[in-house]
Short mmCIF file of C-alpha atoms in Angstrom, two decimals:
data_model
loop_
_atom_site.label_atom_id
_atom_site.label_comp_id
_atom_site.label_asym_id
_atom_site.label_seq_id
_atom_site.Cartn_x
_atom_site.Cartn_y
_atom_site.Cartn_z
CA UNK I 1 88.89 171.74 103.38
CA UNK I 2 85.98 171.64 102.77
CA UNK I 3 85.10 168.39 104.72
CA UNK I 4 87.43 167.68 107.25
CA UNK I 5 86.33 165.06 108.58
CA UNK I 6 85.58 163.36 105.81
CA UNK I 7 89.05 164.30 104.70
CA UNK I 8 90.49 162.35 106.90
CA UNK I 9 88.02 160.03 109.16
CA UNK I 10 85.49 158.91 106.39
CA UNK I 11 88.82 157.87 104.55
CA UNK I 12 90.35 155.92 106.87
CA UNK I 13 86.49 154.55 107.79
CA UNK I 14 85.42 153.04 103.64
CA UNK I 15 89.35 151.61 104.01
CA UNK I 16 88.31 150.12 106.46
CA UNK I 17 91.24 149.42 108.77
CA UNK I 18 91.96 146.30 111.31
CA UNK I 19 95.32 145.29 111.34
CA UNK I 20 98.54 146.70 111.59
CA UNK I 21 99.66 147.04 107.99
CA UNK I 22 96.10 147.97 107.42
CA UNK I 23 97.65 151.50 109.37
CA UNK I 24 100.73 151.58 107.76
CA UNK I 25 100.12 150.78 104.21
CA UNK I 26 97.34 153.97 104.84
CA UNK I 27 99.73 155.70 107.29
CA UNK I 28 101.99 155.12 103.98
CA UNK I 29 99.59 156.43 101.23
CA UNK I 30 98.83 159.97 103.84
CA UNK I 31 102.88 160.80 104.31
CA UNK I 32 102.91 160.26 99.70
CA UNK I 33 99.85 162.81 99.73
CA UNK I 34 101.73 165.16 101.87
CA UNK I 35 104.81 165.08 99.65
CA UNK I 36 102.37 165.77 96.41
CA UNK I 37 100.60 168.13 98.17
CA UNK I 38 104.42 170.17 99.68
CA UNK I 39 105.41 170.06 95.43
CA UNK I 40 102.17 170.77 94.18
CA UNK I 41 103.16 174.17 96.95
CA UNK I 42 106.38 174.65 96.72
CA UNK I 43 106.80 173.89 100.80
CA UNK I 44 109.42 171.55 100.75
CA UNK I 45 112.28 171.54 102.69
CA UNK I 46 115.12 170.32 100.71
CA UNK I 47 118.05 171.27 103.24
CA UNK I 48 117.52 168.99 106.39
CA UNK I 49 120.66 171.45 108.28
CA UNK I 50 118.12 173.48 111.11
CA UNK I 51 115.07 171.96 110.22
CA UNK I 52 113.79 173.61 112.39
CA UNK I 53 114.60 177.15 111.27
CA UNK I 54 113.95 176.14 107.68
CA UNK I 55 110.19 174.30 107.73
CA UNK I 56 108.24 176.02 105.77
CA UNK I 57 104.60 173.78 106.94
CA UNK I 58 105.61 175.67 110.47
CA UNK I 59 105.58 178.90 108.89
CA UNK I 60 101.96 178.92 107.17
CA UNK I 61 100.08 182.17 107.64
CA UNK I 62 96.50 182.94 106.64
CA UNK I 63 97.32 185.06 103.26
CA UNK I 64 98.16 181.62 101.95
CA UNK I 65 95.31 180.08 103.53
CA UNK I 66 93.47 182.07 101.92
CA UNK I 67 94.85 182.13 98.60
CA UNK I 68 95.49 178.30 97.78
CA UNK I 69 93.99 176.47 101.16
CA UNK I 70 96.07 173.50 99.97
CA UNK I 71 98.42 174.65 103.37
CA UNK I 72 95.67 173.47 105.45
CA UNK I 73 94.78 170.08 103.93
CA UNK I 74 98.85 169.76 104.98
CA UNK I 75 98.00 170.74 108.26
CA UNK I 76 94.62 168.62 108.72
CA UNK I 77 96.63 165.45 107.16
CA UNK I 78 99.81 166.29 109.42
CA UNK I 79 97.25 166.35 112.50
CA UNK I 80 96.01 162.16 111.16
CA UNK I 81 97.66 160.56 114.06
CA UNK I 82 97.34 156.14 113.60
CA UNK I 83 97.08 154.28 116.63
CA UNK I 84 99.11 150.71 116.77
CA UNK I 85 99.30 148.28 119.58
CA UNK I 86 102.66 147.86 118.08
CA UNK I 87 103.60 151.88 118.43
CA UNK I 88 101.75 151.94 121.51
CA UNK I 89 104.65 154.13 123.26
CA UNK I 90 105.29 156.54 120.77
CA UNK I 91 101.51 157.69 120.70
CA UNK I 92 102.07 160.67 123.51
CA UNK I 93 104.58 162.52 121.18
CA UNK I 94 102.34 161.49 118.75
CA UNK I 95 99.63 162.93 120.01
CA UNK I 96 102.21 166.11 121.27
CA UNK I 97 103.55 167.17 118.09
CA UNK I 98 99.59 166.41 116.21
CA UNK I 99 98.62 169.31 118.56
CA UNK I 100 101.27 171.58 117.40
CA UNK I 101 100.23 171.47 114.04
CA UNK I 102 96.77 171.85 115.17
CA UNK I 103 97.42 175.39 116.82
CA UNK I 104 99.68 176.23 113.52
CA UNK I 105 96.10 175.37 111.29
CA UNK I 106 94.24 177.51 113.92
CA UNK I 107 96.31 180.25 113.13
CA UNK I 108 95.74 179.96 109.04
CA UNK I 109 92.00 179.83 109.01
CA UNK I 110 91.62 182.28 111.18
CA UNK I 111 89.88 183.70 108.76
CA UNK I 112 87.41 180.84 107.26
CA UNK I 113 83.86 182.01 107.23
CA UNK I 114 82.71 178.93 106.88
CA UNK I 115 82.44 177.74 110.35
CA UNK I 116 81.30 173.92 109.50
CA UNK I 117 84.63 173.81 108.58
CA UNK I 118 85.85 175.75 111.47
CA UNK I 119 83.93 173.15 113.69
CA UNK I 120 84.97 169.70 112.36
CA UNK I 121 88.86 171.13 113.15
CA UNK I 122 87.86 171.27 116.64
CA UNK I 123 86.02 168.42 116.98
CA UNK I 124 89.40 167.10 115.40
CA UNK I 125 91.25 168.97 117.58
CA UNK I 126 89.19 167.98 121.02
CA UNK I 127 89.78 164.31 119.66
CA UNK I 128 93.50 164.67 119.74
CA UNK I 129 93.49 166.42 123.22
CA UNK I 130 91.61 163.99 125.15
CA UNK I 131 93.40 161.25 123.71
CA UNK I 132 96.72 162.78 125.23
CA UNK I 133 94.55 163.04 128.49
CA UNK I 134 93.90 159.54 128.25
CA UNK I 135 97.34 158.39 127.99
CA UNK I 136 98.06 160.52 129.78
CA UNK I 137 96.16 159.02 132.88
CA UNK I 138 94.16 163.07 132.78
CA UNK I 139 91.57 161.89 133.02
CA UNK I 140 88.90 164.72 133.76
CA UNK I 141 90.39 166.43 130.59
CA UNK I 142 89.63 163.47 128.80
CA UNK I 143 86.38 163.89 129.56
CA UNK I 144 85.52 167.58 128.84
CA UNK I 145 86.77 167.31 125.28
CA UNK I 146 85.24 163.44 123.85
CA UNK I 147 82.24 165.43 125.63
CA UNK I 148 82.94 168.72 124.15
CA UNK I 149 83.72 166.57 120.78
CA UNK I 150 80.38 164.79 120.92
CA UNK I 151 77.66 167.42 121.40
CA UNK I 152 79.90 168.83 118.06
CA UNK I 153 79.41 165.79 116.40
CA UNK I 154 75.14 165.19 116.60
CA UNK I 155 75.40 168.60 116.05
CA UNK I 156 76.73 167.91 112.37
CA UNK I 157 74.61 165.22 112.06
CA UNK I 158 71.86 167.83 111.46
CA UNK I 159 73.53 170.79 109.92
CA UNK I 160 76.15 169.32 108.10
CA UNK I 161 75.63 168.67 103.80
CA UNK I 162 78.41 166.43 103.50
CA UNK I 163 79.47 165.21 99.43
CA UNK I 164 78.00 162.19 97.66
CA UNK I 165 81.07 159.95 98.38
CA UNK I 166 80.54 160.60 102.31
CA UNK I 167 76.64 159.52 104.03
CA UNK I 168 75.99 161.14 107.56
CA UNK I 169 76.36 157.77 109.29
CA UNK I 170 80.36 159.18 109.69
CA UNK I 171 79.86 161.16 112.72
CA UNK I 172 78.11 158.61 114.43
CA UNK I 173 80.45 156.52 113.01
CA UNK I 174 83.33 158.28 115.39
CA UNK I 175 81.08 158.53 118.68
CA UNK I 176 80.05 155.05 118.73
CA UNK I 177 83.73 153.51 117.45
CA UNK I 178 85.71 156.79 119.24
CA UNK I 179 83.68 158.98 121.74
CA UNK I 180 81.22 156.78 123.85
CA UNK I 181 84.14 154.98 124.68
CA UNK I 182 85.91 156.95 126.20
CA UNK I 183 83.59 158.74 126.73
CA UNK I 184 83.02 155.50 129.67
CA UNK I 185 86.15 155.34 129.92
CA UNK I 186 86.59 158.46 131.39
CA UNK I 187 83.60 158.31 133.82
CA UNK I 188 83.70 155.98 134.85
CA UNK I 189 87.42 156.70 136.45
CA UNK I 190 85.74 160.35 138.04
CA UNK I 191 82.96 158.13 139.63
CA UNK I 192 80.26 160.94 137.64
CA UNK I 193 76.97 159.68 139.05
CA UNK I 194 75.71 159.01 134.53
CA UNK I 195 77.75 157.33 133.20
CA UNK I 196 74.73 155.63 131.54
CA UNK I 197 73.30 158.56 130.03
CA UNK I 198 76.02 159.98 128.02
CA UNK I 199 74.55 162.07 126.42
CA UNK I 200 73.70 164.07 129.08
CA UNK I 201 76.74 164.02 130.01
CA UNK I 202 78.75 165.35 127.13
CA UNK I 203 76.17 167.76 127.51
CA UNK I 204 77.44 168.89 131.39
CA UNK I 205 80.29 169.00 131.08
CA UNK I 206 81.10 170.83 127.43
CA UNK I 207 79.43 173.60 129.64
CA UNK I 208 80.12 173.54 133.08
CA UNK I 209 84.03 172.99 132.37
CA UNK I 210 84.00 175.31 128.75
CA UNK I 211 86.84 176.52 129.44
CA UNK I 212 89.47 173.79 130.35
CA UNK I 213 90.20 173.95 127.28
CA UNK I 214 90.06 177.46 125.79
CA UNK I 215 90.69 177.08 122.41
CA UNK I 216 88.13 174.17 122.08
CA UNK I 217 85.46 176.42 123.83
CA UNK I 218 85.33 178.26 120.43
CA UNK I 219 82.90 175.42 119.63
CA UNK I 220 80.97 175.83 122.28
CA UNK I 221 80.15 178.82 120.92
CA UNK I 222 79.33 178.19 117.34
CA UNK I 223 76.80 175.45 118.16
CA UNK I 224 74.66 178.21 120.41
CA UNK I 225 74.79 180.57 117.49
CA UNK I 226 72.59 177.88 115.95
CA UNK I 227 71.16 175.57 118.44
CA UNK I 228 71.45 175.91 122.08
CA UNK I 229 70.07 172.58 122.66
CA UNK I 230 73.37 170.51 121.55
CA UNK I 231 75.39 172.06 124.27
CA UNK I 232 73.06 173.20 127.73
CA UNK I 233 71.81 169.73 129.58
CA UNK I 234 68.07 169.49 129.41
CA UNK I 235 66.20 171.19 133.26
CA UNK I 236 64.88 167.62 134.87
CA UNK I 237 64.25 169.75 138.58
CA UNK I 238 60.22 170.41 136.77
CA UNK I 239 59.97 167.01 135.88
CA UNK I 240 57.96 165.17 138.08
CA UNK I 241 59.87 161.48 138.97
CA UNK I 242 58.85 158.12 139.44
CA UNK I 243 60.03 156.86 142.85
CA UNK I 244 58.03 153.91 143.38
CA UNK I 245 57.20 151.18 141.53
CA UNK I 246 54.24 149.21 142.28
CA UNK I 247 53.89 145.94 140.18
CA UNK I 248 51.91 142.62 141.03
CA UNK I 249 52.11 141.93 144.75
CA UNK I 250 55.51 143.62 144.42
CA UNK I 251 56.83 147.36 144.87
CA UNK I 252 59.21 148.57 144.38
CA UNK I 253 61.93 152.68 145.47
CA UNK I 254 63.09 153.81 142.78
CA UNK I 255 66.10 155.95 144.28
CA UNK I 256 68.39 156.64 140.61
CA UNK I 257 66.84 159.23 138.82
CA UNK I 258 68.39 158.14 135.59
CA UNK I 259 66.16 154.57 136.83
CA UNK I 260 63.26 156.35 137.19
CA UNK I 261 63.16 158.77 133.57
CA UNK I 262 63.87 155.15 131.76
CA UNK I 263 61.39 153.75 133.50
CA UNK I 264 58.95 156.87 132.53
CA UNK I 265 60.32 157.11 128.84
CA UNK I 266 59.81 153.41 128.17
CA UNK I 267 55.46 154.16 129.25
CA UNK I 268 55.27 157.12 126.98
CA UNK I 269 55.87 154.96 124.35
CA UNK I 270 53.51 152.61 124.66
CA UNK I 271 51.15 154.66 124.28
CA UNK I 272 52.25 155.56 121.73
CA UNK I 273 51.79 152.15 120.32
CA UNK I 274 50.12 150.91 117.32
CA UNK I 275 48.20 147.57 117.32
CA UNK I 276 48.07 147.31 113.45
CA UNK I 277 51.14 148.42 112.94
CA UNK I 278 54.63 146.46 113.75
CA UNK I 279 56.91 149.20 113.76
CA UNK I 280 55.27 151.41 116.06
CA UNK I 281 57.00 148.49 118.75
CA UNK I 282 59.99 149.42 117.94
CA UNK I 283 60.70 152.00 119.89
CA UNK I 284 60.10 150.97 123.44
CA UNK I 285 61.96 147.14 121.98
CA UNK I 286 66.07 148.53 121.69
CA UNK I 287 66.61 148.80 125.50
CA UNK I 288 68.46 146.56 127.63
CA UNK I 289 69.47 146.57 131.44
CA UNK I 290 71.62 144.75 133.38
CA UNK I 291 69.89 143.33 136.74
CA UNK I 292 71.66 144.11 140.22
CA UNK I 293 72.40 142.65 142.92
CA UNK I 294 69.25 144.91 145.49
CA UNK I 295 66.54 143.10 145.77
CA UNK I 296 64.95 146.13 144.68
CA UNK I 297 65.98 146.50 141.75
CA UNK I 298 65.70 143.26 140.90
CA UNK I 299 62.58 143.76 140.68
CA UNK I 300 63.14 146.86 138.28
CA UNK I 301 65.02 145.15 136.19
CA UNK I 302 62.23 141.87 136.08
CA UNK I 303 59.59 144.35 135.45
CA UNK I 304 61.32 145.81 132.77
CA UNK I 305 62.33 142.22 131.33
CA UNK I 306 58.97 141.42 131.95
CA UNK I 307 57.31 144.46 130.07
CA UNK I 308 59.75 143.84 127.09
CA UNK I 309 58.88 140.64 126.02
CA UNK I 310 55.01 141.18 126.50
CA UNK I 311 55.53 144.65 123.53
CA UNK I 312 57.45 142.10 121.96
CA UNK I 313 54.50 139.78 121.97
CA UNK I 314 51.95 142.12 120.39
CA UNK I 315 53.73 142.95 117.76
CA UNK I 316 54.38 139.28 116.61
CA UNK I 317 50.15 139.44 117.79
CA UNK I 318 49.42 141.62 114.45
CA UNK I 319 52.18 140.57 112.07
CA UNK I 320 50.23 137.38 112.42
CA UNK I 321 46.98 138.80 112.60
CA UNK I 322 48.21 139.97 108.39
CA UNK I 323 49.80 136.88 107.76
CA UNK I 324 46.58 135.72 108.29
CA UNK I 325 44.00 137.97 106.65
CA UNK I 326 46.33 137.11 103.91
CA UNK I 327 45.93 134.23 103.71
CA UNK I 328 42.16 134.57 104.39
CA UNK I 329 42.28 136.60 101.03
CA UNK I 330 44.11 134.33 98.63
CA UNK I 331 41.06 132.12 96.71
CA UNK I 332 42.10 128.91 94.21
CA UNK I 333 45.11 128.42 95.23
CA UNK I 334 47.21 125.36 95.36
CA UNK I 335 47.65 123.16 98.31
CA UNK I 336 51.97 123.56 97.91
CA UNK I 337 51.12 127.21 98.12
CA UNK I 338 48.30 127.15 100.88
CA UNK I 339 51.09 125.18 102.80
CA UNK I 340 53.65 127.66 102.39
CA UNK I 341 51.35 130.45 103.84
CA UNK I 342 50.44 128.40 106.75
CA UNK I 343 54.13 127.02 107.81
CA UNK I 344 55.50 131.42 107.67
CA UNK I 345 51.82 132.22 109.45
CA UNK I 346 53.36 128.71 112.78
CA UNK I 347 56.75 130.89 112.71
CA UNK I 348 55.20 133.23 114.00
CA UNK I 349 53.37 131.37 115.91
CA UNK I 350 56.45 129.80 118.16
CA UNK I 351 58.17 132.50 118.25
CA UNK I 352 55.23 134.49 119.91
CA UNK I 353 55.25 130.58 122.53
CA UNK I 354 59.44 131.38 122.67
CA UNK I 355 58.36 134.55 124.51
CA UNK I 356 55.67 133.27 126.48
CA UNK I 357 58.09 131.07 128.40
CA UNK I 358 61.27 133.66 128.60
CA UNK I 359 58.56 135.84 129.82
CA UNK I 360 57.88 132.23 132.64
CA UNK I 361 61.09 132.39 133.05
CA UNK I 362 62.42 136.08 134.75
CA UNK I 363 61.96 135.51 138.71
CA UNK I 364 60.13 136.87 140.98
CA UNK I 365 57.54 134.76 137.55
CA UNK I 366 56.72 131.56 139.26
CA UNK I 367 56.11 133.18 143.11
CA UNK I 368 52.63 135.31 141.59
CA UNK I 369 50.06 133.04 141.19
CA UNK I 370 47.54 135.29 139.24
CA UNK I 371 50.95 136.70 136.92
CA UNK I 372 51.91 132.54 136.13
CA UNK I 373 48.38 131.95 135.37
CA UNK I 374 48.07 134.10 133.13
CA UNK I 375 51.34 133.73 131.12
CA UNK I 376 49.76 130.01 130.89
CA UNK I 377 46.74 130.59 129.88
CA UNK I 378 48.61 132.81 127.03
CA UNK I 379 50.61 130.41 126.35
CA UNK I 380 48.09 127.89 125.79
CA UNK I 381 45.99 129.85 123.75
CA UNK I 382 48.40 130.36 120.98
CA UNK I 383 49.75 126.06 120.84
CA UNK I 384 45.61 126.08 120.24
CA UNK I 385 45.99 128.51 117.43
CA UNK I 386 49.18 126.22 116.25
CA UNK I 387 47.32 122.17 116.51
CA UNK I 388 44.43 124.30 114.88
CA UNK I 389 47.15 125.23 111.82
CA UNK I 390 48.28 121.85 111.62
CA UNK I 391 45.32 120.33 112.32
CA UNK I 392 44.23 122.41 108.69
CA UNK I 393 47.35 121.33 106.74
CA UNK I 394 46.25 117.22 107.67
CA UNK I 395 43.01 117.69 106.97
CA UNK I 396 43.80 118.98 103.37
CA UNK I 397 46.33 115.66 103.07
CA UNK I 398 43.77 113.49 103.85
CA UNK I 399 44.61 112.35 107.48
CA UNK I 400 41.90 112.62 109.43
CA UNK I 401 43.22 110.74 112.10
CA UNK I 402 46.15 112.80 112.72
CA UNK I 403 43.72 115.82 111.76
CA UNK I 404 41.71 114.71 115.24
CA UNK I 405 44.69 114.40 117.38
CA UNK I 406 45.46 117.41 116.97
CA UNK I 407 42.11 119.15 118.39
CA UNK I 408 42.36 116.18 120.64
CA UNK I 409 44.96 117.83 122.22
CA UNK I 410 43.66 121.42 121.87
CA UNK I 411 40.01 120.32 124.09
CA UNK I 412 42.16 119.19 126.50
CA UNK I 413 43.75 122.45 126.84
CA UNK I 414 41.02 124.81 125.85
CA UNK I 415 39.61 123.05 129.02
CA UNK I 416 41.99 123.29 131.65
CA UNK I 417 42.44 126.74 130.31
CA UNK I 418 42.02 129.29 133.33
CA UNK I 419 40.10 132.58 132.75
CA UNK I 420 41.01 136.04 132.52
CA UNK I 421 41.15 137.19 135.60
CA UNK I 422 41.70 141.25 134.67
CA UNK I 423 41.18 142.74 131.17
CA UNK I 424 43.98 142.30 129.31
CA UNK I 425 45.85 144.93 127.47
CA UNK I 426 46.55 146.14 123.46
CA UNK I 427 45.74 143.63 120.80
CA UNK I 428 46.31 140.44 124.17
CA UNK I 429 43.41 138.16 123.55
CA UNK I 430 40.51 138.40 125.82
CA UNK I 431 38.25 136.08 127.23
CA UNK I 432 35.85 136.19 124.56
CA UNK I 433 38.21 134.73 122.94
CA UNK I 434 38.96 131.94 124.84
CA UNK I 435 35.26 131.06 124.54
CA UNK I 436 34.92 131.59 120.53
CA UNK I 437 37.98 129.41 120.77
CA UNK I 438 36.20 126.68 122.48
CA UNK I 439 33.55 126.77 120.53
CA UNK I 440 35.12 126.38 117.09
CA UNK I 441 37.72 123.31 118.75
CA UNK I 442 34.61 121.44 119.70
CA UNK I 443 32.94 122.06 116.25
CA UNK I 444 36.47 121.05 115.11
CA UNK I 445 36.60 117.75 116.66
CA UNK I 446 33.21 116.87 116.00
CA UNK I 447 34.07 116.99 112.48
CA UNK I 448 36.64 114.85 112.43
CA UNK I 449 35.68 112.84 114.39
CA UNK I 450 32.63 111.64 111.75
CA UNK I 451 35.88 111.53 109.36
CA UNK I 452 37.75 109.94 111.02
CA UNK I 453 35.56 107.26 111.19
CA UNK I 454 34.31 106.73 107.86
CA UNK I 455 37.83 107.23 105.90
CA UNK I 456 41.32 106.52 106.44
CA UNK I 457 44.82 106.77 104.07
CA UNK I 458 44.00 103.83 102.69
CA UNK I 459 40.84 104.47 100.48
CA UNK I 460 40.16 105.90 97.04
CA UNK I 461 37.64 108.33 97.49
CA UNK I 462 38.68 111.77 98.57
CA UNK I 463 36.27 113.68 100.04
CA UNK I 464 38.56 116.89 100.88
CA UNK I 465 41.61 118.33 100.03
CA UNK I 466 42.93 119.62 96.62
CA UNK I 467 40.28 119.41 93.84
CA UNK I 468 42.64 119.90 91.81
CA UNK I 469 44.04 117.64 88.92
CA UNK I 470 48.12 119.02 89.63
CA UNK I 471 47.79 118.00 93.61
CA UNK I 472 46.82 114.76 93.25
CA UNK I 473 48.59 113.28 90.70
CA UNK I 474 48.91 109.83 92.03
CA UNK I 475 44.99 108.61 91.78
CA UNK I 476 42.29 109.62 88.98
CA UNK I 477 40.15 111.50 89.31
CA UNK I 478 36.90 110.60 89.37
CA UNK I 479 35.24 113.46 87.03
CA UNK I 480 33.10 114.37 83.94
CA UNK I 481 34.97 115.38 80.89
CA UNK I 482 33.90 119.40 81.60
CA UNK I 483 34.93 119.28 84.84
CA UNK I 484 37.68 117.93 84.16
CA UNK I 485 38.90 120.59 82.49
CA UNK I 486 38.45 122.92 85.16
CA UNK I 487 39.85 121.11 87.38
CA UNK I 488 43.29 119.74 86.41
CA UNK I 489 45.64 123.91 87.58
CA UNK I 490 44.37 126.95 89.71
CA UNK I 491 44.47 128.65 85.90
CA UNK I 492 42.76 132.09 84.95
CA UNK I 493 42.66 129.69 81.24
CA UNK I 494 39.35 128.40 79.34
CA UNK I 495 40.40 124.91 78.71
CA UNK I 496 39.12 123.45 75.72
CA UNK I 497 39.78 120.51 74.19
CA UNK I 498 40.89 119.38 70.23
CA UNK I 499 38.37 117.71 67.59
CA UNK I 500 40.44 114.65 66.73
CA UNK I 501 38.59 113.23 63.69
CA UNK I 502 39.97 111.08 61.15
CA UNK I 503 38.81 114.13 58.03
CA UNK I 504 41.59 116.02 59.29
CA UNK I 505 44.54 113.38 58.92
CA UNK I 506 43.44 112.97 55.77
CA UNK I 507 43.06 117.03 54.60
CA UNK I 508 46.64 117.31 56.29
CA UNK I 509 48.25 114.62 54.39
CA UNK I 510 47.14 115.93 51.54
CA UNK I 511 49.97 118.99 52.07
CA UNK I 512 52.66 116.90 52.71
CA UNK I 513 54.72 116.34 49.72
CA UNK I 514 56.47 112.31 48.75
CA UNK I 515 59.60 114.40 47.53
CA UNK I 516 61.67 110.92 47.92
CA UNK I 517 61.69 109.87 44.49
CA UNK I 518 62.72 113.57 42.66
CA UNK I 519 65.50 113.25 45.48
CA UNK I 520 66.42 110.20 44.47
CA UNK I 521 66.38 110.86 39.77
CA UNK I 522 67.99 114.30 41.40
CA UNK I 523 71.93 112.00 42.67
CA UNK I 524 71.62 110.25 40.42
CA UNK I 525 71.54 113.01 37.93
CA UNK I 526 74.21 114.52 40.46
CA UNK I 527 75.79 111.00 40.69
CA UNK I 528 76.38 110.86 36.16
CA UNK I 529 77.62 114.11 36.19
CA UNK I 530 79.97 114.02 38.40
CA UNK I 531 80.90 110.19 37.40
CA UNK I 532 81.84 111.84 34.01
CA UNK I 533 83.63 114.62 34.55
CA UNK I 534 86.04 112.10 36.48
CA UNK I 535 86.23 110.45 33.55
CA UNK I 536 87.13 113.05 30.82
CA UNK I 537 89.61 114.32 34.05
CA UNK I 538 91.51 110.82 33.95
CA UNK I 539 91.58 110.50 30.26
CA UNK I 540 93.61 113.80 30.12
CA UNK I 541 95.85 112.76 33.34
CA UNK I 542 96.97 110.27 30.46
CA UNK I 543 100.67 109.40 29.36
CA UNK I 544 103.73 111.44 30.74
CA UNK I 545 101.94 114.82 32.51
CA UNK I 546 99.53 114.39 29.96
CA UNK I 547 101.93 114.98 27.16
CA UNK I 548 101.24 111.86 25.54
CA UNK I 549 98.73 109.23 25.01
CA UNK I 550 96.29 111.18 23.28
#
């Protein structure tokens, strides 16, 4: 009885019940547990005639609970209602019966000192009240009941300490899978204005309509004693809401306070982003927004998606910079390991290009020439970075013509790319980066042109590539003895040649013993002894069982 939610919803969540048979088996286990508790507490009613008069469970008192908390566990398990589609028409009667056990349980725990235990029982009661109200299609009551349970569950997540076999995620699992879906249904039926902000909606309902269920108002009192913020709606009248949105050549009026607050929240989170830390982007890239039929909301939706995708690009740039720095720190590595490291960089580079392509597909982007040029320049920049990395991979493999083709394509891209018309944000490339890349591309093209004109893939001479023999096993290295040992593999071990001279073989031969003659003599001796023993035995056994013939 110390953890009512863990003993009911927690057990059910751990079993991962899916099918009707799963729920039936669990119900059977719960019934067996109730019977064991009743036997141990001696509250079994054997004579079931006129059962309501002889029912010992309904006559429990607070003194019984103080003597043994197992009486509370019996009522708690009787409150547990398992819904299944095959028994859907019986749910209303089940909920009503569960509410009777709720009232009995509150009568016996009236002197319970642990208020968190009482609060968990109130959560179960509010869930039953809300489910019963939805079954009866009384959505105002269900909205209030589930709002109280949501506020209480968030409070318990912060202040309740569960046993080791359970985690606090239990409370949010109840919110995600039971409370929030019911709140959305109730809010849509009641036509509330805050159907999208369930946290604020639940606080308002719990605060304003706390007298709809008088006995559940005790949950609000318990929460208010410790932290009233969980049941008090935030005062948003003092905030200066964003009423108009300017984005490029577009403008839109924001008529929804919730949408205005969401945009302001995102803008605040963007200010806290650090370009060196990729995890600082997480809080700003988790929101999803739906389009609307109105033109202004199309603009707002596109603005939000554009900023989301651009934040994703900035995060990937931070990751790419970290990978490039790690590659630069690699020294004395084989060609295969270097190619694997470059492959990881190319994956992130492809993700950046993919995000930029999603930006170009957004509605309204193609109509804004400046914005389209900006995105195309970014896409060209990262495409060139990808091609330069691929050309390096071909270069160390001595494929100069392929490397030259990639660099030549990069030169055409960088020449056609338009410079940025305005300053870029965060770690996005700037005009200086474009100029530096252009110089680098021209330099690489001149080098590869010389290499491609003098060498090709059929040449035996290798001037660029891996310097280790392990990466070029099909070609004999034209190196001296000392240089050959240092170019076997990228190891830090000094390899020394073994001295081979005829004298060493002579000395070694002296230590080899010739035991062949000795072994032959021993074999002959053993065979002669065995032959002698066999003859003696044969002579002894002559005659009738050795009795005659001696």
